[in-house]
């Protein structure tokens, strides 16, 4: 695969993760029973939210699973180029740029959040009281903001300690930063060593209960795909393996995050290890995608022309599904391209706009109609801001960094 080309289905997986995190936060804010599984929080007759929350359908808004999916997909892409040319200098450059690449957009969004808080526009506490989500939604950004505090969080607090006082999603940055450095170091030290898989296994066992494991799993998948393509091809040819892997991934990935009130559900017999199940589920789903051309088309939007091109050339489908027309891009790929900006801005939009919309129109129409309108408008706003930020902030910033570390 050319250095300049990307596996579009990995972009699609990242976009899927970003979308699910957004759905999670909107659902938890305004339909809290989907998370709590407590009928007292339900807005529907018959407690439909509780019923949904106890089935695999909750994977559609399971934020913890989505974050793990994002970690695995991110770990996969970190060393693709290294496994093509084994250029350690590239790893050093990537590691050097990592902090600055993340810090620029984070600082901008944190500054905007500080300004919104200072102006008194965060109304999530009041909205939570109406929506019945006080136990979760009301606690965010409920303090007197100071810009020095916002700066500390954006420039090093979230990177080293996972601080997320201003932007609740920033707890993941610690793992996206330090985890990436771990992966780069691992590739540099033993990426060509014959017995490196033993090191991977030991390290994975040591980190399995931490969020670094997701990035490590993604890195291992990348290593296998690029250095052991014959092995991956054999796995892909085992009848039904991708489907079994996918079903198991959905089962573990959809384990309810609350971990309680699961009596009588298909999860009730499992020990309460929510995050571990979500990590396993995410890894299994990524593996299923790597093994299945059908899933690669689903997440990557590959068109028939691209598939025929791969088959006609005799190339391994695992390495050629990036060949496709831009016009054939699917929703998940488009989301993947703006996923980092989407991830950073969606929660402030929910806490400010969605909350204000609820407060303004509550009681004037049916709650579900109100929330449908709210969701549609919020989604458009998040998409527009994310696309603009990607185009006018993130991409120019990355180009500048590439010039500096050319």
mmCIF file of C-alpha atoms in Angstrom:
data_model
loop_
_atom_site.group_PDB
_atom_site.id
_atom_site.type_symbol
_atom_site.label_atom_id
_atom_site.label_comp_id
_atom_site.label_asym_id
_atom_site.label_seq_id
_atom_site.Cartn_x
_atom_site.Cartn_y
_atom_site.Cartn_z
ATOM 1 C CA UNK A 1 0.000 0.000 0.000
ATOM 2 C CA UNK A 2 1.287 3.419 -0.890
ATOM 3 C CA UNK A 3 2.299 5.681 1.963
ATOM 4 C CA UNK A 4 -0.102 8.304 0.736
ATOM 5 C CA UNK A 5 -3.130 6.031 0.860
ATOM 6 C CA UNK A 6 -5.123 5.024 3.874
ATOM 7 C CA UNK A 7 -7.328 2.134 4.788
ATOM 8 C CA UNK A 8 -10.672 3.864 4.580
ATOM 9 C CA UNK A 9 -12.435 1.353 6.792
ATOM 10 C CA UNK A 10 -10.168 2.323 9.686
ATOM 11 C CA UNK A 11 -11.317 5.911 9.180
ATOM 12 C CA UNK A 12 -14.824 4.483 9.148
ATOM 13 C CA UNK A 13 -14.291 2.719 12.463
ATOM 14 C CA UNK A 14 -13.000 5.927 14.038
ATOM 15 C CA UNK A 15 -16.006 7.767 12.667
ATOM 16 C CA UNK A 16 -18.291 5.097 14.092
ATOM 17 C CA UNK A 17 -16.678 5.518 17.495
ATOM 18 C CA UNK A 18 -17.087 9.303 17.402
ATOM 19 C CA UNK A 19 -20.745 8.993 16.389
ATOM 20 C CA UNK A 20 -21.532 6.509 19.161
ATOM 21 C CA UNK A 21 -19.881 8.732 21.790
ATOM 22 C CA UNK A 22 -22.095 11.599 20.628
ATOM 23 C CA UNK A 23 -25.214 9.412 20.744
ATOM 24 C CA UNK A 24 -24.159 8.258 24.207
ATOM 25 C CA UNK A 25 -23.864 11.747 25.644
ATOM 26 C CA UNK A 26 -27.112 12.934 24.071
ATOM 27 C CA UNK A 27 -28.946 9.819 25.282
ATOM 28 C CA UNK A 28 -27.532 9.991 28.809
ATOM 29 C CA UNK A 29 -28.393 13.691 29.061
ATOM 30 C CA UNK A 30 -32.016 13.425 27.938
ATOM 31 C CA UNK A 31 -32.987 9.742 28.242
ATOM 32 C CA UNK A 32 -30.986 8.774 31.290
ATOM 33 C CA UNK A 33 -32.805 5.453 31.781
ATOM 34 C CA UNK A 34 -30.940 4.158 28.725
ATOM 35 C CA UNK A 35 -27.884 4.212 30.995
ATOM 36 C CA UNK A 36 -29.244 3.823 34.523
ATOM 37 C CA UNK A 37 -31.729 1.058 33.596
ATOM 38 C CA UNK A 38 -33.865 2.564 36.345
ATOM 39 C CA UNK A 39 -37.592 2.854 35.509
ATOM 40 C CA UNK A 40 -37.765 6.001 37.651
ATOM 41 C CA UNK A 41 -35.679 7.808 34.993
ATOM 42 C CA UNK A 42 -37.801 6.624 32.065
ATOM 43 C CA UNK A 43 -39.677 8.997 29.751
ATOM 44 C CA UNK A 44 -41.623 6.291 27.899
ATOM 45 C CA UNK A 45 -44.637 4.181 28.703
ATOM 46 C CA UNK A 46 -43.586 0.644 29.470
ATOM 47 C CA UNK A 47 -40.031 1.767 30.267
ATOM 48 C CA UNK A 48 -38.827 1.227 26.716
ATOM 49 C CA UNK A 49 -35.454 2.825 27.499
ATOM 50 C CA UNK A 50 -34.771 0.233 30.183
ATOM 51 C CA UNK A 51 -35.702 -2.604 27.835
ATOM 52 C CA UNK A 52 -33.406 -1.271 25.098
ATOM 53 C CA UNK A 53 -30.570 -0.748 27.551
ATOM 54 C CA UNK A 54 -30.569 -4.431 28.459
ATOM 55 C CA UNK A 55 -30.176 -5.632 24.860
ATOM 56 C CA UNK A 56 -27.359 -5.468 22.277
ATOM 57 C CA UNK A 57 -29.099 -2.385 20.850
ATOM 58 C CA UNK A 58 -27.330 -0.360 23.519
ATOM 59 C CA UNK A 59 -24.117 -0.737 21.512
ATOM 60 C CA UNK A 60 -25.520 2.074 19.360
ATOM 61 C CA UNK A 61 -24.994 4.517 22.238
ATOM 62 C CA UNK A 62 -22.483 2.686 24.438
ATOM 63 C CA UNK A 63 -19.878 5.396 24.892
ATOM 64 C CA UNK A 64 -17.393 3.281 26.828
ATOM 65 C CA UNK A 65 -17.360 0.719 24.028
ATOM 66 C CA UNK A 66 -17.013 3.485 21.431
ATOM 67 C CA UNK A 67 -13.960 4.926 23.178
ATOM 68 C CA UNK A 68 -12.343 1.489 23.194
ATOM 69 C CA UNK A 69 -13.132 1.135 19.484
ATOM 70 C CA UNK A 70 -11.501 4.514 18.884
ATOM 71 C CA UNK A 71 -8.438 3.435 20.880
ATOM 72 C CA UNK A 72 -8.000 0.194 18.915
ATOM 73 C CA UNK A 73 -8.472 1.943 15.558
ATOM 74 C CA UNK A 74 -6.050 4.705 16.597
ATOM 75 C CA UNK A 75 -3.458 2.163 17.716
ATOM 76 C CA UNK A 76 -3.745 0.455 14.347
ATOM 77 C CA UNK A 77 -2.876 3.537 12.282
ATOM 78 C CA UNK A 78 0.070 4.728 14.386
ATOM 79 C CA UNK A 79 2.697 2.458 12.819
ATOM 80 C CA UNK A 80 1.318 1.584 9.372
ATOM 81 C CA UNK A 81 4.112 3.432 7.603
ATOM 82 C CA UNK A 82 6.762 2.013 9.900
ATOM 83 C CA UNK A 83 5.785 -1.551 9.012
ATOM 84 C CA UNK A 84 6.126 -0.609 5.342
ATOM 85 C CA UNK A 85 9.677 0.727 5.442
ATOM 86 C CA UNK A 86 10.973 0.196 9.028
ATOM 87 C CA UNK A 87 12.192 3.785 9.162
ATOM 88 C CA UNK A 88 12.835 4.573 12.837
ATOM 89 C CA UNK A 89 13.326 8.246 12.018
ATOM 90 C CA UNK A 90 9.675 8.338 11.019
ATOM 91 C CA UNK A 91 8.717 7.027 14.457
ATOM 92 C CA UNK A 92 10.773 9.750 16.139
ATOM 93 C CA UNK A 93 9.103 12.452 14.029
ATOM 94 C CA UNK A 94 5.655 11.044 14.723
ATOM 95 C CA UNK A 95 6.342 10.936 18.452
ATOM 96 C CA UNK A 96 7.677 14.506 18.415
ATOM 97 C CA UNK A 97 4.570 15.796 16.624
ATOM 98 C CA UNK A 98 2.076 13.848 18.712
ATOM 99 C CA UNK A 99 1.755 16.322 21.573
ATOM 100 C CA UNK A 100 1.493 19.386 19.347
ATOM 101 C CA UNK A 101 -0.955 17.716 16.960
ATOM 102 C CA UNK A 102 -3.362 17.062 19.824
ATOM 103 C CA UNK A 103 -2.670 20.206 21.850
ATOM 104 C CA UNK A 104 -3.549 22.777 19.178
ATOM 105 C CA UNK A 105 -7.223 21.835 18.692
ATOM 106 C CA UNK A 106 -7.631 21.026 22.391
ATOM 107 C CA UNK A 107 -6.389 24.479 23.420
ATOM 108 C CA UNK A 108 -8.756 26.191 20.987
ATOM 109 C CA UNK A 109 -11.819 24.245 22.161
ATOM 110 C CA UNK A 110 -10.898 24.698 25.828
ATOM 111 C CA UNK A 111 -10.629 28.460 25.291
ATOM 112 C CA UNK A 112 -14.090 28.513 23.703
ATOM 113 C CA UNK A 113 -15.501 26.433 26.564
ATOM 114 C CA UNK A 114 -14.019 28.834 29.122
ATOM 115 C CA UNK A 115 -15.654 31.746 27.291
ATOM 116 C CA UNK A 116 -19.023 29.967 27.190
ATOM 117 C CA UNK A 117 -18.834 29.172 30.893
ATOM 118 C CA UNK A 118 -17.806 32.724 31.751
ATOM 119 C CA UNK A 119 -20.812 33.990 29.798
ATOM 120 C CA UNK A 120 -23.103 31.697 31.778
ATOM 121 C CA UNK A 121 -24.205 29.730 28.716
ATOM 122 C CA UNK A 122 -23.716 26.270 30.197
ATOM 123 C CA UNK A 123 -27.219 25.256 31.291
ATOM 124 C CA UNK A 124 -26.744 21.521 31.662
ATOM 125 C CA UNK A 125 -27.558 21.593 35.392
ATOM 126 C CA UNK A 126 -30.980 23.143 34.796
ATOM 127 C CA UNK A 127 -31.645 20.898 31.793
ATOM 128 C CA UNK A 128 -30.693 17.811 33.786
ATOM 129 C CA UNK A 129 -33.367 18.620 36.358
ATOM 130 C CA UNK A 130 -36.041 18.565 33.644
ATOM 131 C CA UNK A 131 -34.633 15.528 31.840
ATOM 132 C CA UNK A 132 -34.180 13.458 34.990
ATOM 133 C CA UNK A 133 -30.434 13.061 34.446
ATOM 134 C CA UNK A 134 -29.175 15.057 37.438
ATOM 135 C CA UNK A 135 -27.041 12.136 38.643
ATOM 136 C CA UNK A 136 -24.925 12.415 35.493
ATOM 137 C CA UNK A 137 -25.499 15.530 33.367
ATOM 138 C CA UNK A 138 -25.712 18.128 36.138
ATOM 139 C CA UNK A 139 -22.177 17.590 37.396
ATOM 140 C CA UNK A 140 -20.314 18.820 34.317
ATOM 141 C CA UNK A 141 -18.753 22.314 34.230
ATOM 142 C CA UNK A 142 -20.404 23.174 37.530
ATOM 143 C CA UNK A 143 -17.638 25.440 38.890
ATOM 144 C CA UNK A 144 -16.302 28.987 38.571
ATOM 145 C CA UNK A 145 -13.992 28.968 35.513
ATOM 146 C CA UNK A 146 -10.527 30.478 35.418
ATOM 147 C CA UNK A 147 -8.520 30.733 32.212
ATOM 148 C CA UNK A 148 -5.269 29.674 33.869
ATOM 149 C CA UNK A 149 -7.075 26.502 34.941
ATOM 150 C CA UNK A 150 -8.300 25.939 31.377
ATOM 151 C CA UNK A 151 -4.770 26.468 30.027
ATOM 152 C CA UNK A 152 -3.218 24.023 32.482
ATOM 153 C CA UNK A 153 -5.776 21.402 31.596
ATOM 154 C CA UNK A 154 -5.410 21.882 27.831
ATOM 155 C CA UNK A 155 -1.609 22.062 27.726
ATOM 156 C CA UNK A 156 -0.562 19.342 30.149
ATOM 157 C CA UNK A 157 -3.262 18.301 32.619
ATOM 158 C CA UNK A 158 -5.211 16.199 30.138
ATOM 159 C CA UNK A 159 -2.018 14.790 28.596
ATOM 160 C CA UNK A 160 -0.404 13.597 31.815
ATOM 161 C CA UNK A 161 -3.244 13.156 34.287
ATOM 162 C CA UNK A 162 -6.428 12.871 32.224
ATOM 163 C CA UNK A 163 -7.876 16.096 33.654
ATOM 164 C CA UNK A 164 -11.246 16.891 32.092
ATOM 165 C CA UNK A 165 -12.872 19.613 34.189
ATOM 166 C CA UNK A 166 -13.648 21.892 31.230
ATOM 167 C CA UNK A 167 -14.268 19.271 28.558
ATOM 168 C CA UNK A 168 -15.469 15.932 29.881
ATOM 169 C CA UNK A 169 -14.072 13.937 26.960
ATOM 170 C CA UNK A 170 -10.451 14.960 27.587
ATOM 171 C CA UNK A 171 -9.805 12.048 29.958
ATOM 172 C CA UNK A 172 -8.991 9.990 26.849
ATOM 173 C CA UNK A 173 -6.154 12.300 25.752
ATOM 174 C CA UNK A 174 -3.810 10.824 28.357
ATOM 175 C CA UNK A 175 -4.116 7.452 26.635
ATOM 176 C CA UNK A 176 -4.039 8.815 23.087
ATOM 177 C CA UNK A 177 -0.790 10.624 23.946
ATOM 178 C CA UNK A 178 1.119 8.377 26.355
ATOM 179 C CA UNK A 179 -0.265 5.256 24.686
ATOM 180 C CA UNK A 180 0.992 6.456 21.310
ATOM 181 C CA UNK A 181 4.461 7.087 22.754
ATOM 182 C CA UNK A 182 4.409 3.556 24.176
ATOM 183 C CA UNK A 183 3.487 2.122 20.781
ATOM 184 C CA UNK A 184 6.171 4.140 18.969
ATOM 185 C CA UNK A 185 8.795 2.998 21.484
ATOM 186 C CA UNK A 186 7.660 -0.611 21.199
ATOM 187 C CA UNK A 187 7.913 -0.503 17.416
ATOM 188 C CA UNK A 188 11.353 1.109 17.534
ATOM 189 C CA UNK A 189 12.772 -1.343 20.078
ATOM 190 C CA UNK A 190 11.345 -4.661 18.934
ATOM 191 C CA UNK A 191 9.293 -4.043 15.796
ATOM 192 C CA UNK A 192 11.640 -6.227 13.748
ATOM 193 C CA UNK A 193 12.564 -8.739 16.445
ATOM 194 C CA UNK A 194 11.645 -12.332 15.685
ATOM 195 C CA UNK A 195 10.259 -12.956 19.168
ATOM 196 C CA UNK A 196 8.420 -9.660 19.566
ATOM 197 C CA UNK A 197 5.016 -11.331 19.903
ATOM 198 C CA UNK A 198 6.079 -12.737 23.257
ATOM 199 C CA UNK A 199 6.846 -9.193 24.400
ATOM 200 C CA UNK A 200 3.470 -8.067 23.073
ATOM 201 C CA UNK A 201 1.689 -10.824 25.010
ATOM 202 C CA UNK A 202 3.415 -9.995 28.299
ATOM 203 C CA UNK A 203 2.799 -6.273 27.895
ATOM 204 C CA UNK A 204 -0.827 -6.847 26.925
ATOM 205 C CA UNK A 205 -1.465 -8.968 30.007
ATOM 206 C CA UNK A 206 0.129 -6.298 32.186
ATOM 207 C CA UNK A 207 -1.988 -3.525 30.648
ATOM 208 C CA UNK A 208 -5.216 -5.435 29.983
ATOM 209 C CA UNK A 209 -7.168 -3.651 32.707
ATOM 210 C CA UNK A 210 -5.996 -0.215 31.541
ATOM 211 C CA UNK A 211 -6.990 1.893 28.544
ATOM 212 C CA UNK A 212 -3.504 1.563 27.090
ATOM 213 C CA UNK A 213 -4.467 -1.967 26.089
ATOM 214 C CA UNK A 214 -6.743 -0.720 23.309
ATOM 215 C CA UNK A 215 -3.946 1.101 21.513
ATOM 216 C CA UNK A 216 -1.625 -1.862 22.039
ATOM 217 C CA UNK A 217 -4.178 -4.247 20.530
ATOM 218 C CA UNK A 218 -4.554 -1.987 17.508
ATOM 219 C CA UNK A 219 -0.782 -1.895 17.085
ATOM 220 C CA UNK A 220 -0.575 -5.701 17.265
ATOM 221 C CA UNK A 221 -3.274 -6.016 14.596
ATOM 222 C CA UNK A 222 -1.306 -3.614 12.391
ATOM 223 C CA UNK A 223 1.890 -5.635 12.873
ATOM 224 C CA UNK A 224 0.105 -8.864 11.927
ATOM 225 C CA UNK A 225 -1.567 -7.338 8.903
ATOM 226 C CA UNK A 226 1.598 -5.905 7.406
ATOM 227 C CA UNK A 227 4.221 -8.442 8.468
ATOM 228 C CA UNK A 228 2.105 -11.610 8.499
ATOM 229 C CA UNK A 229 -0.311 -11.092 5.582
ATOM 230 C CA UNK A 230 -0.411 -14.804 4.760
ATOM 231 C CA UNK A 231 -1.508 -15.606 8.310
ATOM 232 C CA UNK A 232 -4.243 -12.975 8.170
ATOM 233 C CA UNK A 233 -5.350 -14.255 4.776
ATOM 234 C CA UNK A 234 -5.666 -17.788 6.150
ATOM 235 C CA UNK A 235 -7.799 -16.512 9.017
ATOM 236 C CA UNK A 236 -9.968 -14.605 6.560
ATOM 237 C CA UNK A 237 -10.622 -17.802 4.600
ATOM 238 C CA UNK A 238 -11.921 -19.765 7.599
ATOM 239 C CA UNK A 239 -15.672 -20.037 6.925
ATOM 240 C CA UNK A 240 -17.752 -17.941 9.279
ATOM 241 C CA UNK A 241 -14.839 -16.835 11.478
ATOM 242 C CA UNK A 242 -15.437 -13.141 10.797
ATOM 243 C CA UNK A 243 -19.133 -13.536 11.617
ATOM 244 C CA UNK A 244 -18.505 -15.345 14.910
ATOM 245 C CA UNK A 245 -15.911 -12.716 15.813
ATOM 246 C CA UNK A 246 -18.358 -9.929 14.963
ATOM 247 C CA UNK A 247 -21.215 -11.442 16.990
ATOM 248 C CA UNK A 248 -18.975 -11.937 20.025
ATOM 249 C CA UNK A 249 -17.684 -8.387 19.608
ATOM 250 C CA UNK A 250 -21.206 -6.987 19.573
ATOM 251 C CA UNK A 251 -22.152 -9.059 22.618
ATOM 252 C CA UNK A 252 -19.225 -7.911 24.747
ATOM 253 C CA UNK A 253 -19.268 -4.383 23.311
ATOM 254 C CA UNK A 254 -22.930 -3.965 24.219
ATOM 255 C CA UNK A 255 -22.511 -4.920 27.868
ATOM 256 C CA UNK A 256 -24.455 -2.175 29.724
ATOM 257 C CA UNK A 257 -22.020 0.375 31.131
ATOM 258 C CA UNK A 258 -23.904 0.734 34.418
ATOM 259 C CA UNK A 259 -23.142 -2.892 35.286
ATOM 260 C CA UNK A 260 -26.198 -3.157 37.571
ATOM 261 C CA UNK A 261 -29.933 -3.876 37.226
ATOM 262 C CA UNK A 262 -29.126 -6.635 34.726
ATOM 263 C CA UNK A 263 -31.230 -9.384 36.249
ATOM 264 C CA UNK A 264 -32.980 -11.440 33.593
ATOM 265 C CA UNK A 265 -30.880 -10.034 30.744
ATOM 266 C CA UNK A 266 -28.355 -11.893 28.587
ATOM 267 C CA UNK A 267 -25.594 -10.163 30.567
ATOM 268 C CA UNK A 268 -26.833 -10.971 34.055
ATOM 269 C CA UNK A 269 -24.593 -13.995 34.586
ATOM 270 C CA UNK A 270 -21.354 -12.117 33.799
ATOM 271 C CA UNK A 271 -19.143 -10.599 36.507
ATOM 272 C CA UNK A 272 -19.282 -6.789 36.468
ATOM 273 C CA UNK A 273 -16.234 -5.936 34.339
ATOM 274 C CA UNK A 274 -17.790 -3.375 32.019
ATOM 275 C CA UNK A 275 -14.699 -1.685 30.612
ATOM 276 C CA UNK A 276 -12.867 -4.968 30.055
ATOM 277 C CA UNK A 277 -15.838 -6.358 28.126
ATOM 278 C CA UNK A 278 -15.993 -3.205 26.020
ATOM 279 C CA UNK A 279 -12.274 -3.453 25.278
ATOM 280 C CA UNK A 280 -12.613 -7.090 24.238
ATOM 281 C CA UNK A 281 -15.677 -6.260 22.155
ATOM 282 C CA UNK A 282 -13.916 -3.419 20.347
ATOM 283 C CA UNK A 283 -10.876 -5.581 19.575
ATOM 284 C CA UNK A 284 -13.063 -8.398 18.240
ATOM 285 C CA UNK A 285 -15.022 -6.037 15.995
ATOM 286 C CA UNK A 286 -11.842 -4.514 14.557
ATOM 287 C CA UNK A 287 -10.489 -8.014 13.944
ATOM 288 C CA UNK A 288 -13.748 -9.005 12.240
ATOM 289 C CA UNK A 289 -13.444 -5.991 9.947
ATOM 290 C CA UNK A 290 -9.858 -6.907 9.071
ATOM 291 C CA UNK A 291 -11.028 -10.405 8.125
ATOM 292 C CA UNK A 292 -14.131 -9.485 6.143
ATOM 293 C CA UNK A 293 -14.270 -7.621 2.852
ATOM 294 C CA UNK A 294 -18.005 -7.193 3.430
ATOM 295 C CA UNK A 295 -17.401 -5.327 6.688
ATOM 296 C CA UNK A 296 -14.626 -3.297 5.099
ATOM 297 C CA UNK A 297 -17.101 -2.122 2.468
ATOM 298 C CA UNK A 298 -19.667 -1.336 5.170
ATOM 299 C CA UNK A 299 -17.318 0.847 7.201
ATOM 300 C CA UNK A 300 -15.139 2.086 4.333
ATOM 301 C CA UNK A 301 -17.699 2.634 1.599
ATOM 302 C CA UNK A 302 -15.640 0.795 -1.021
ATOM 303 C CA UNK A 303 -17.383 0.745 -4.394
ATOM 304 C CA UNK A 304 -17.653 -2.164 -6.821
ATOM 305 C CA UNK A 305 -15.041 -0.672 -9.128
ATOM 306 C CA UNK A 306 -12.492 -0.672 -6.346
ATOM 307 C CA UNK A 307 -13.247 -4.296 -5.473
ATOM 308 C CA UNK A 308 -12.933 -5.401 -9.068
ATOM 309 C CA UNK A 309 -9.644 -3.532 -9.367
ATOM 310 C CA UNK A 310 -8.260 -5.400 -6.374
ATOM 311 C CA UNK A 311 -9.439 -8.775 -7.664
ATOM 312 C CA UNK A 312 -8.191 -8.152 -11.207
ATOM 313 C CA UNK A 313 -4.727 -7.224 -9.957
ATOM 314 C CA UNK A 314 -4.541 -10.275 -7.718
ATOM 315 C CA UNK A 315 -3.734 -8.161 -4.681
ATOM 316 C CA UNK A 316 -4.641 -9.157 -1.136
ATOM 317 C CA UNK A 317 -7.996 -7.629 -0.236
ATOM 318 C CA UNK A 318 -6.676 -6.887 3.250
ATOM 319 C CA UNK A 319 -4.262 -4.403 1.734
ATOM 320 C CA UNK A 320 -6.295 -3.009 -1.154
ATOM 321 C CA UNK A 321 -9.676 -2.017 0.192
ATOM 322 C CA UNK A 322 -8.461 1.571 0.395
ATOM 323 C CA UNK A 323 -8.762 1.770 -3.407
ATOM 324 C CA UNK A 324 -12.038 3.489 -4.029
ATOM 325 C CA UNK A 325 -13.543 6.628 -5.496
ATOM 326 C CA UNK A 326 -13.923 9.645 -3.296
ATOM 327 C CA UNK A 327 -17.515 9.946 -4.468
ATOM 328 C CA UNK A 328 -18.196 6.561 -2.879
ATOM 329 C CA UNK A 329 -17.244 7.661 0.621
ATOM 330 C CA UNK A 330 -19.723 6.481 3.207
ATOM 331 C CA UNK A 331 -21.048 8.255 6.266
ATOM 332 C CA UNK A 332 -18.589 6.549 8.608
ATOM 333 C CA UNK A 333 -15.554 7.563 6.537
ATOM 334 C CA UNK A 334 -16.741 11.164 6.373
ATOM 335 C CA UNK A 335 -17.198 11.132 10.133
ATOM 336 C CA UNK A 336 -13.786 9.545 10.545
ATOM 337 C CA UNK A 337 -12.134 12.442 8.760
ATOM 338 C CA UNK A 338 -13.628 14.932 11.217
ATOM 339 C CA UNK A 339 -13.673 12.559 14.199
ATOM 340 C CA UNK A 340 -11.162 14.367 16.425
ATOM 341 C CA UNK A 341 -12.882 17.736 16.060
ATOM 342 C CA UNK A 342 -16.278 16.038 16.443
ATOM 343 C CA UNK A 343 -15.073 14.376 19.617
ATOM 344 C CA UNK A 344 -13.850 17.658 21.098
ATOM 345 C CA UNK A 345 -16.843 19.865 20.297
ATOM 346 C CA UNK A 346 -19.929 17.658 20.606
ATOM 347 C CA UNK A 347 -20.273 17.771 24.388
ATOM 348 C CA UNK A 348 -20.061 21.581 24.712
ATOM 349 C CA UNK A 349 -22.762 21.828 22.039
ATOM 350 C CA UNK A 350 -24.995 19.443 24.003
ATOM 351 C CA UNK A 351 -24.353 21.260 27.296
ATOM 352 C CA UNK A 352 -25.017 24.685 25.775
ATOM 353 C CA UNK A 353 -27.346 24.481 22.770
ATOM 354 C CA UNK A 354 -29.243 21.249 23.474
ATOM 355 C CA UNK A 355 -29.779 22.241 27.094
ATOM 356 C CA UNK A 356 -31.008 25.715 26.146
ATOM 357 C CA UNK A 357 -33.351 24.224 23.543
ATOM 358 C CA UNK A 358 -34.886 21.914 26.143
ATOM 359 C CA UNK A 359 -35.316 24.733 28.659
ATOM 360 C CA UNK A 360 -36.887 27.029 26.068
ATOM 361 C CA UNK A 361 -39.466 24.606 24.671
ATOM 362 C CA UNK A 362 -40.094 22.209 27.555
ATOM 363 C CA UNK A 363 -43.819 21.804 28.156
ATOM 364 C CA UNK A 364 -44.787 23.372 24.820
ATOM 365 C CA UNK A 365 -44.836 20.056 22.966
ATOM 366 C CA UNK A 366 -44.525 16.333 23.522
ATOM 367 C CA UNK A 367 -41.157 15.495 25.126
ATOM 368 C CA UNK A 368 -40.195 12.980 22.430
ATOM 369 C CA UNK A 369 -41.042 15.402 19.603
ATOM 370 C CA UNK A 370 -39.037 18.076 21.383
ATOM 371 C CA UNK A 371 -36.042 15.789 21.752
ATOM 372 C CA UNK A 372 -36.247 14.635 18.132
ATOM 373 C CA UNK A 373 -36.073 18.251 16.968
ATOM 374 C CA UNK A 374 -33.329 18.928 19.495
ATOM 375 C CA UNK A 375 -31.314 15.942 18.290
ATOM 376 C CA UNK A 376 -31.635 16.885 14.623
ATOM 377 C CA UNK A 377 -30.559 20.486 15.209
ATOM 378 C CA UNK A 378 -27.751 19.478 17.564
ATOM 379 C CA UNK A 379 -26.415 16.966 15.042
ATOM 380 C CA UNK A 380 -26.322 19.576 12.276
ATOM 381 C CA UNK A 381 -24.547 22.061 14.542
ATOM 382 C CA UNK A 382 -21.965 19.514 15.695
ATOM 383 C CA UNK A 383 -21.336 18.402 12.113
ATOM 384 C CA UNK A 384 -20.902 21.941 10.768
ATOM 385 C CA UNK A 385 -18.582 23.010 13.587
ATOM 386 C CA UNK A 386 -16.544 19.799 13.330
ATOM 387 C CA UNK A 387 -16.165 20.048 9.557
ATOM 388 C CA UNK A 388 -15.176 23.713 9.784
ATOM 389 C CA UNK A 389 -12.711 23.064 12.580
ATOM 390 C CA UNK A 390 -11.153 20.157 10.686
ATOM 391 C CA UNK A 391 -10.769 22.227 7.524
ATOM 392 C CA UNK A 392 -9.720 25.552 8.991
ATOM 393 C CA UNK A 393 -7.885 24.529 12.169
ATOM 394 C CA UNK A 394 -6.846 20.904 12.356
ATOM 395 C CA UNK A 395 -5.647 20.392 8.780
ATOM 396 C CA UNK A 396 -3.628 23.650 8.510
ATOM 397 C CA UNK A 397 -2.164 22.971 11.951
ATOM 398 C CA UNK A 398 -1.067 19.489 10.891
ATOM 399 C CA UNK A 399 0.429 20.823 7.657
ATOM 400 C CA UNK A 400 2.454 23.328 9.660
ATOM 401 C CA UNK A 401 3.708 20.598 11.977
ATOM 402 C CA UNK A 402 4.660 18.446 8.988
ATOM 403 C CA UNK A 403 6.714 21.318 7.576
ATOM 404 C CA UNK A 404 8.482 21.840 10.890
ATOM 405 C CA UNK A 405 9.350 18.144 11.209
ATOM 406 C CA UNK A 406 9.949 17.555 7.518
#
